[in-house]
Coordinates of C-alpha atoms in Angstrom, one line a residue:
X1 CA -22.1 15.8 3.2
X2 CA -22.6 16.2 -0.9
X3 CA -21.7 19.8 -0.9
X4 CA -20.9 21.7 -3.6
X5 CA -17.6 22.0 -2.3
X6 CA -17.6 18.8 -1.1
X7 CA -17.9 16.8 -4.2
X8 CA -15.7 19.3 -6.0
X9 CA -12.9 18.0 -3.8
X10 CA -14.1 14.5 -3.9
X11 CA -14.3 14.4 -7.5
X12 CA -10.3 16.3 -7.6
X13 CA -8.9 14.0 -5.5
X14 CA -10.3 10.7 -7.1
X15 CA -9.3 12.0 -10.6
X16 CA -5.8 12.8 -9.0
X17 CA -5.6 9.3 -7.0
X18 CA -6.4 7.3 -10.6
X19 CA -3.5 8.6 -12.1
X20 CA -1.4 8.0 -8.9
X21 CA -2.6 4.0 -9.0
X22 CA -1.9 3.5 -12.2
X23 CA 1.6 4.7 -11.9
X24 CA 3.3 1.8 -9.6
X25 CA 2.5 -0.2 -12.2
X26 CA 3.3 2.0 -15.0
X27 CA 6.5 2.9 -13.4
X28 CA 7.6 -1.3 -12.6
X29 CA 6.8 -2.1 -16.0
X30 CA 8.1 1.0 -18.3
X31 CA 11.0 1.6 -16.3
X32 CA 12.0 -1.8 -15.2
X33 CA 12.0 -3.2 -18.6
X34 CA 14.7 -0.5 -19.1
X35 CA 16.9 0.0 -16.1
X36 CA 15.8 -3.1 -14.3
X37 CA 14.4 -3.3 -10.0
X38 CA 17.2 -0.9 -8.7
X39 CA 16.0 1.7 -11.6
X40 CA 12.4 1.8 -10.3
X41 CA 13.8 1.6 -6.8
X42 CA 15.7 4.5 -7.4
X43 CA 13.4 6.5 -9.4
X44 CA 10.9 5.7 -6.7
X45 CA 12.9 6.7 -3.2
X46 CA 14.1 10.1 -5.0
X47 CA 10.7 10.7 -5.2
X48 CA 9.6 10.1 -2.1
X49 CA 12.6 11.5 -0.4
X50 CA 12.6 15.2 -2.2
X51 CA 8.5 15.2 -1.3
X52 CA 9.5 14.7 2.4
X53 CA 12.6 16.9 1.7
X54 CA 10.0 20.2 1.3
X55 CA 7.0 18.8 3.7
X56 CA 7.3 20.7 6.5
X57 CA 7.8 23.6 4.4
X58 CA 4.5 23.0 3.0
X59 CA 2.6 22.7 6.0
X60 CA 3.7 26.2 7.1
X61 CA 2.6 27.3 3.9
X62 CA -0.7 25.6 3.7
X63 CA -1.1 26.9 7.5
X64 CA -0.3 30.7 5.7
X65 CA -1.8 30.9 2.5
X66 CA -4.3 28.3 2.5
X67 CA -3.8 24.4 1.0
X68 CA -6.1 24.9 -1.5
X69 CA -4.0 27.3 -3.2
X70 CA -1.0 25.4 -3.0
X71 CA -2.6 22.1 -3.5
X72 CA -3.4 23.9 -7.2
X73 CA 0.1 24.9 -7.4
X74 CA 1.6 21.5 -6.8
X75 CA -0.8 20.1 -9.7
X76 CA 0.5 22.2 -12.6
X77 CA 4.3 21.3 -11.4
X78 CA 2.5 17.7 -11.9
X79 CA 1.0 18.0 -15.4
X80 CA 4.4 19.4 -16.5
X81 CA 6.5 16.9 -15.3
X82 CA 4.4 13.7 -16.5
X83 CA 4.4 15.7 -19.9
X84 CA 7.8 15.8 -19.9
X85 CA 8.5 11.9 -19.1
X86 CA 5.7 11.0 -21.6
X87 CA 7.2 13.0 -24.5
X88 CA 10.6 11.4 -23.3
X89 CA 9.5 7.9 -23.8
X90 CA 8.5 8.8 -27.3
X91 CA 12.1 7.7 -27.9
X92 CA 11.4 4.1 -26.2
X93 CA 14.3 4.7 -23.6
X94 CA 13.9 7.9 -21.9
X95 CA 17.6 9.0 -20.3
X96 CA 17.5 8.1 -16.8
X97 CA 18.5 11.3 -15.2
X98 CA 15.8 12.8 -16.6
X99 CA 13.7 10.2 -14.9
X100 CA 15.6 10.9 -12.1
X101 CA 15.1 15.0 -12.3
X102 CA 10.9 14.5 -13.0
X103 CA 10.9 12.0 -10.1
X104 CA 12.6 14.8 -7.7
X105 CA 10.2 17.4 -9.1
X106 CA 7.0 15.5 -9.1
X107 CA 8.2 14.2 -5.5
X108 CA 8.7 18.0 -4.3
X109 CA 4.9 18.9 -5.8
X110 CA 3.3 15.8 -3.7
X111 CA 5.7 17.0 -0.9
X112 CA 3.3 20.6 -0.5
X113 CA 0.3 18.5 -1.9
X114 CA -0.1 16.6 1.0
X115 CA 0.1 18.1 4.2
X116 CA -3.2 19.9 2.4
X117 CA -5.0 16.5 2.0
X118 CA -6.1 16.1 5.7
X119 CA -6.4 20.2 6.4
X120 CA -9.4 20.5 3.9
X121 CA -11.3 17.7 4.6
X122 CA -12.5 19.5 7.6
X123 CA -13.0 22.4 5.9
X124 CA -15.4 20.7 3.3
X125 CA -17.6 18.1 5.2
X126 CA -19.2 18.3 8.8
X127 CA -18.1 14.2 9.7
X128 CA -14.6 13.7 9.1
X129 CA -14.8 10.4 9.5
X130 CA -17.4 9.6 7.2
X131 CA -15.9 11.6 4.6
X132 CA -12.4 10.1 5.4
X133 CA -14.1 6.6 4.5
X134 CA -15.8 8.4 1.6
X135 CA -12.7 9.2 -0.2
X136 CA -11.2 6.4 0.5
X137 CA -13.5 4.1 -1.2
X138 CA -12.6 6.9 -4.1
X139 CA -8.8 6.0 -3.6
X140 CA -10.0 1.6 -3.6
X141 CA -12.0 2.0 -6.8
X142 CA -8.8 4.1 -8.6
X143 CA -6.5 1.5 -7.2
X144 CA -9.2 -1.2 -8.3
X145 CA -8.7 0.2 -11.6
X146 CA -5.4 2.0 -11.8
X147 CA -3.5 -0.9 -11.7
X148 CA -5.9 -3.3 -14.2
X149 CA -6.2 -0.2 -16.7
X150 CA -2.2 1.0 -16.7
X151 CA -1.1 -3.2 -17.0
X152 CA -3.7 -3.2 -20.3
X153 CA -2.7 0.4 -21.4
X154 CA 0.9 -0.4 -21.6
X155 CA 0.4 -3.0 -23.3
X156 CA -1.4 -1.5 -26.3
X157 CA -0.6 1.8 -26.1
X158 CA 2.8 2.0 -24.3
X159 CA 4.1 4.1 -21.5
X160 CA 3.9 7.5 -23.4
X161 CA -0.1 7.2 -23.5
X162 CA -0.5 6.3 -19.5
X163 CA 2.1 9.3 -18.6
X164 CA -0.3 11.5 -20.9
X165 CA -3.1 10.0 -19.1
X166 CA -1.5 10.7 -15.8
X167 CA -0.8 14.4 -16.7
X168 CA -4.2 14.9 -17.9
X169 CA -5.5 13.7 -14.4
X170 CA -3.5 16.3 -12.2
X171 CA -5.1 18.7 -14.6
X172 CA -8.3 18.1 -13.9
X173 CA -7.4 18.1 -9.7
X174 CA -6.2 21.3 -10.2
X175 CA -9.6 22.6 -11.9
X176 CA -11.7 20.8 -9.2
X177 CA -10.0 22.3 -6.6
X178 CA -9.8 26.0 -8.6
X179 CA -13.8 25.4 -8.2
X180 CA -14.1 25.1 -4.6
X181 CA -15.1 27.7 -2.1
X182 CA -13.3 27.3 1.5
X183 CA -13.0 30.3 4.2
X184 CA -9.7 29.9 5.5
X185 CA -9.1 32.2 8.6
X186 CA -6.1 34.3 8.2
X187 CA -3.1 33.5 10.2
X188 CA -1.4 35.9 12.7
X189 CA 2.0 37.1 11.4
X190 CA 5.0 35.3 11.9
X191 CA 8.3 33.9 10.7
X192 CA 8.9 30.3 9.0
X193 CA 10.9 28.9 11.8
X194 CA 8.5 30.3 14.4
X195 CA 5.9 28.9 12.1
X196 CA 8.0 25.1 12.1
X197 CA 8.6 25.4 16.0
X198 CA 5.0 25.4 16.5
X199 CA 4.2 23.0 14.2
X200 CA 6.9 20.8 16.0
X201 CA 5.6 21.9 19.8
X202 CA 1.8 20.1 18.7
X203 CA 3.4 17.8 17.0
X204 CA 5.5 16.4 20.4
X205 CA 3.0 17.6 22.6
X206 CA 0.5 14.3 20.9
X207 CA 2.3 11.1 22.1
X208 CA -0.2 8.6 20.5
X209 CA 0.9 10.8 17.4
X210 CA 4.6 10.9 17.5
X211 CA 5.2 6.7 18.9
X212 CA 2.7 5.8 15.8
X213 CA 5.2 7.8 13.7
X214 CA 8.5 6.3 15.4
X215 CA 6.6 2.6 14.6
X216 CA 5.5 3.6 11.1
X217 CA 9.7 4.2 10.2
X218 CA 10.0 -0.2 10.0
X219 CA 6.7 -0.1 8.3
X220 CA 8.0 2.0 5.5
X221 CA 11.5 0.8 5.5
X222 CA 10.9 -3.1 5.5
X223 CA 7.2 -3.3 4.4
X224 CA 6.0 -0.9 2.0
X225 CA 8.8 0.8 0.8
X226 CA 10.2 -2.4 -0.9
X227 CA 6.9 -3.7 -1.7
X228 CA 6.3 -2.7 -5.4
X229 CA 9.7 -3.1 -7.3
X230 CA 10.3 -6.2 -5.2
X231 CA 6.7 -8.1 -5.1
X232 CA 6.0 -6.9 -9.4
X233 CA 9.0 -8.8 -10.1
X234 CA 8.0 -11.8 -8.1
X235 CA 4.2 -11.4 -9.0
X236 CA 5.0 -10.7 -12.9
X237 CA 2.3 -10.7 -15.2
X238 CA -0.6 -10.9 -13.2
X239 CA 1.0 -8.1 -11.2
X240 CA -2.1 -5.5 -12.3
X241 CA -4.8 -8.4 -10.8
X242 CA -3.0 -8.6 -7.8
X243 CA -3.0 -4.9 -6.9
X244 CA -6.7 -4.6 -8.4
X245 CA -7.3 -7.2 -5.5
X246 CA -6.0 -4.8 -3.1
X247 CA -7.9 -2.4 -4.7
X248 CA -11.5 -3.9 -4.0
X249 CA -10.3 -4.7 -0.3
X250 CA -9.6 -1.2 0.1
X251 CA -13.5 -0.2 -1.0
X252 CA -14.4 -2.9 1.7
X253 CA -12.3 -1.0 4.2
X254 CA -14.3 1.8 3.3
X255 CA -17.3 1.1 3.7
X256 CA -16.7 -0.4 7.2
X257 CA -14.8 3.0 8.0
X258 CA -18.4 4.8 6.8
X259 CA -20.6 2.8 9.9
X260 CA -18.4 1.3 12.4
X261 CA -17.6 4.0 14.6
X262 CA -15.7 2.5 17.3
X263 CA -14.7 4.0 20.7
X264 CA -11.3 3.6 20.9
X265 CA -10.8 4.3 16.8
X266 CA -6.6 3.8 17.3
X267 CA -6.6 0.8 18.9
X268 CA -9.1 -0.9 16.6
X269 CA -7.6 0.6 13.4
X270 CA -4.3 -2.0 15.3
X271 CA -6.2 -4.8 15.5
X272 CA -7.5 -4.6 12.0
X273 CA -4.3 -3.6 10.5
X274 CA -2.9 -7.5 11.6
X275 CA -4.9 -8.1 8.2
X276 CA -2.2 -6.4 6.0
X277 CA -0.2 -9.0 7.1
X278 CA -1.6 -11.4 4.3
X279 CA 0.4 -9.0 1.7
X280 CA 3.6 -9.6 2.0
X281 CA 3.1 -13.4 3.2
X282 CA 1.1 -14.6 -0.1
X283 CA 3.8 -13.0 -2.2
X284 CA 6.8 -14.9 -0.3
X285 CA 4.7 -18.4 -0.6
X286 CA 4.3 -17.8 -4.0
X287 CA 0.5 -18.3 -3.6
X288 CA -1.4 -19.4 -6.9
X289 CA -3.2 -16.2 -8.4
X290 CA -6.6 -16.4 -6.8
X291 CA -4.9 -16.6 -3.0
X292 CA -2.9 -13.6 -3.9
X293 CA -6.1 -11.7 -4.9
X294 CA -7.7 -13.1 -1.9
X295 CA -4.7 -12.2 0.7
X296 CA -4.5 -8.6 -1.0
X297 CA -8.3 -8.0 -0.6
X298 CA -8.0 -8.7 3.4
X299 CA -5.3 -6.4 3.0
X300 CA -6.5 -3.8 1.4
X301 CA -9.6 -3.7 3.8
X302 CA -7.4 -4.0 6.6
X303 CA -5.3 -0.9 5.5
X304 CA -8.0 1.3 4.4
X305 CA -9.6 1.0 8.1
X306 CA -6.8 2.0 9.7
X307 CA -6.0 4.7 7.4
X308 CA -9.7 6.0 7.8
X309 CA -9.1 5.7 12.1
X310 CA -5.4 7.8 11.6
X311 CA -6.9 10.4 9.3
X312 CA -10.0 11.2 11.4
X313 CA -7.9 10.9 15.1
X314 CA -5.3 13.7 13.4
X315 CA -8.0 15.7 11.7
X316 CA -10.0 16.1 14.9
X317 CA -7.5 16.0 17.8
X318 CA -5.3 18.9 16.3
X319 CA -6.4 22.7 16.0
X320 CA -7.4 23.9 12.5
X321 CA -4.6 26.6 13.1
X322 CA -1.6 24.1 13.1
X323 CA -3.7 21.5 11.7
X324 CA -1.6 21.5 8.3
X325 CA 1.7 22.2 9.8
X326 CA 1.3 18.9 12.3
X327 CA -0.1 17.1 9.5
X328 CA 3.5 17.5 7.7
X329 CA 5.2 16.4 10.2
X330 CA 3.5 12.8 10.8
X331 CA 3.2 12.6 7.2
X332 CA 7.0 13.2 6.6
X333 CA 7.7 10.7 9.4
X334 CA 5.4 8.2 7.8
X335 CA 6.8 8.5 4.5
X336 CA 10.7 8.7 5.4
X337 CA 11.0 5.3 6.0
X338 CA 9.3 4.4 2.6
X339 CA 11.8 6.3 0.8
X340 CA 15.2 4.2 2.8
X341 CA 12.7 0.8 1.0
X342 CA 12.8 2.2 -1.8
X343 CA 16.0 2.8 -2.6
X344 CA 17.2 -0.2 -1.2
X345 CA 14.9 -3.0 -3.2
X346 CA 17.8 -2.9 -5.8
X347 CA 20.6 -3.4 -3.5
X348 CA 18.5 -6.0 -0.9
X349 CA 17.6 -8.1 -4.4
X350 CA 21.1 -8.6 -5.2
X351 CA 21.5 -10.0 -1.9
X352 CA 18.7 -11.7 -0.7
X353 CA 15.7 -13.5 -3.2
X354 CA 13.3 -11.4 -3.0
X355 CA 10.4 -14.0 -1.7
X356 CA 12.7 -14.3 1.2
X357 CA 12.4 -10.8 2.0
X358 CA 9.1 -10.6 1.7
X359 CA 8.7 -13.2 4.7
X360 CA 10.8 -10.7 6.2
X361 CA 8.1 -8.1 5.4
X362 CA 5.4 -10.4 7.0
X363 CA 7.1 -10.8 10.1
X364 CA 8.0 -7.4 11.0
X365 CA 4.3 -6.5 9.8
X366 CA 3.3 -8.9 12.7
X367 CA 5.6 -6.9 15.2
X368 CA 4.2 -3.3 14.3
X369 CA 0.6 -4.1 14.9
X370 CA 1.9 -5.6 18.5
X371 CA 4.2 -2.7 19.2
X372 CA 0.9 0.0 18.2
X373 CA -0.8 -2.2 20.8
X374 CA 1.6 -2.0 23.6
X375 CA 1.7 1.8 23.6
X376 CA -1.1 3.4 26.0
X377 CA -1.6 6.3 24.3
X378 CA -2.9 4.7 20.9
X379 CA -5.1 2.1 22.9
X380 CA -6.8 4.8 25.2
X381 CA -7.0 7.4 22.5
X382 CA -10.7 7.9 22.4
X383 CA -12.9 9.9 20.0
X384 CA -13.5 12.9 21.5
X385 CA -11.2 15.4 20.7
X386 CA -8.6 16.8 23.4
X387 CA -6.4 19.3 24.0
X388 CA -2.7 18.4 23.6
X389 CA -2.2 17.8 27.1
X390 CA -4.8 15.2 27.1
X391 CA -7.6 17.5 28.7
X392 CA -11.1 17.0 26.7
X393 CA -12.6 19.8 24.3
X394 CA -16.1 20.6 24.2
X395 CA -16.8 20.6 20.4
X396 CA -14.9 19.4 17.9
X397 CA -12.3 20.7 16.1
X398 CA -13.1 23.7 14.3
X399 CA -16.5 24.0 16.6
X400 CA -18.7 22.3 14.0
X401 CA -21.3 20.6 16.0
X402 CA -21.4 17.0 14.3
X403 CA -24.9 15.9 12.5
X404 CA -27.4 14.1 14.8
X405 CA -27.3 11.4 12.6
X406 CA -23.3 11.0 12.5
X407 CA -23.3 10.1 16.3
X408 CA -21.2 7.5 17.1
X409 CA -22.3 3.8 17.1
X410 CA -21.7 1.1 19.8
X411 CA -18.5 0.5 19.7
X412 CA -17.5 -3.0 18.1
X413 CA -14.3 -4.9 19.2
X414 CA -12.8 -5.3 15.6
X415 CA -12.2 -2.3 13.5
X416 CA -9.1 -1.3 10.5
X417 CA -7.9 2.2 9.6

């Protein structure tokens, strides 16, 4: 799997994914000391909702020139933009539009980032799924760190050295991925809307895809969207521990994802996902500080199982042609719902404490991983890929003939994306 082009990407998106951890915290505790929770909520679901505003778009591009290319692209709009909000808090309160304008900037560079993300994974590693759970014991390491390093860095060197920090890391993505070598075949000629129809018409055509989608909307909207300005007000100081916690669980996750290959990879990504549950729940009992760590590190394992199961089920069920343009589209469904959190933690705080909501957040967390159960398609979704119609293919996507020693395992009864 350690190909030169591999580990160029690894090391580009783990340099990139540092400076994304360390942000959450970065952002909670620079900007909230200034404008407060609805600041950072705001600030936050602007940058979410402009990325999702140009996803799409960025699919059909990725599909047409390439993601690599515009992955690159997206990482210089990136190092400007931290710049910019680093040199601002030089002044100790940076104008909040301009926060406002870098978040909606930034947010439309991750917007064409990511529909890339999944699209060159099979274009630089043989086993999806083993690189999946690869990169995201990269991404549970940064957010082991991340968080720890930007609580410590703010602390003694203030905001204006982690958003210098976080520049500098989108900098170095953009070199890594400068250095890698991908043959991308090149698309037939056609128009943008033809090019978003199509994208659509897979997109529908996948109905374990598009009901995990319509689910995921109340994940982001009552679970993750309001989780980090709500829980790093409740959580305070020992906020950075917490999410280091999560962190660690995240590298367990991974290293599950890298040997448990289980049959049905959908349905026990579900049934491991019920571990998230312990997020939101220790933060609304107002758990002492080692049961938060402890509830956060079942968490993060949960999540990073499932997310390793959803990955590799897109990556390898979808044609390499459309493969970034459908990727856009579940990703701008995922994330849609994160940004309507986001923006209202402010308001929902003035309203309700926020360790009530957060029992909220528990419950409803409970009620996705029994409504991704109840739908056939993600239970019986199985690992070999298939046409969208449900017919089987005969190699995997792409035609690369997995290695003999990545064959699946027994399947096991238990498993977490």
């Amino acid at each position: 799997m350690w190909t030169r082009s591999f580990t160029l990407y690894f090391a580009a998106r783990t340099i990139s994914l540092l400076g994304d951890a360390m942000m959450p915290v970065a952002s909670a505790l620079s900007i909230g000391k200034v404008y407060g929770i609805a600041g950072v909520g705001y600030v936050l679901a602007l940058w979410t909702a402009s990325a999702v505003l140009v996803m799409l778009f960025g699919g059909v591009v990725a599909d047409r020139i390439g993601a690599r290319r515009l992955m690159i692209g997206a990482d210089v709009v990136r190092v400007i933009t931290q710049g910019v909000v680093a040199v601002a808090f030089l002044d100790g309160a940076p104008p909040y539009a301009l926060l406002l304008v870098m978040a909606f900037l930034s947010g439309m560079a991750a917007g064409v980032f990511e529909p890339g993300v999944n699209g060159m994974v099979t274009l630089v590693a043989e086993d999806p799924q083993r690189a999946n759970a690869t990169l995201k014991i990269a991404e549970a390491v940064t957010h082991l760190a991340g968080p720890a390093l930007a609580g410590v860095l703010i602390v003694v060197a203030g905001p204006v050295f982690v958003y210098t920090v976080d520049a500098a890391t989108f900098l170095v993505s953009g070199v890594c991925l400068l250095l890698v070598r991908v043959t991308v075949p090149r698309p037939e000629p056609s128009d943008v809307l033809s090019d978003l129809r199509r994208g659509w018409e897979e997109f529908k055509a996948r109905s374990w895809m598009w009901s995990v989608i319509l689910v995921w909307v109340f994940w982001g909207v009552l679970v993750v969207g309001p989780y980090v300005p709500l829980s790093s007000q409740v959580i305070g100081a020992d906020y950075g521990w917490v999410m280091a916690a999560l962190g660690l669980g995240t590298v367990l996750g991974g290293l599950v994802a890298i040997r448990l290959r289980p049959r049905r990879p959908l349905a026990a990504g579900a049934v491991a996902l019920s571990g998230y549950v312990a997020v939101p729940l220790t933060v609304a009992l107002g758990l002492p500080l080692p049961l938060l760590m402890a509830g956060h590190l079942l968490g993060g394992c949960a999540w990073a199982f499932w997310s390793v199961m959803w990955s590799t089920s897109v990556q390898t069920q979808v044609a390499p042609d459309v493969l970034n343009r459908v990727n856009a589209y579940q990703v701008a469904g995922s994330v849609a719902g994160m940004a309507v959190g986001q923006a209202l933690a402010g308001p929902v705080a003035a309203l309700v404490e926020p360790r009530a909501f957060m029992l909220g957040s528990a419950l409803v967390a409970v009620g996705v991983v029994a409504a991704l159960l109840l739908i056939k398609p993600v239970r019986r979704l199985g690992r070999e890929p298939q046409e969208a119609g449900g017919q089987s293919r005969s190699t995997p996507v792409g035609g690369i003939q997995p290695r003999q020693s990545s064959s699946p395992s027994p399947p096991a009864r238990v498993t977490s994306r």
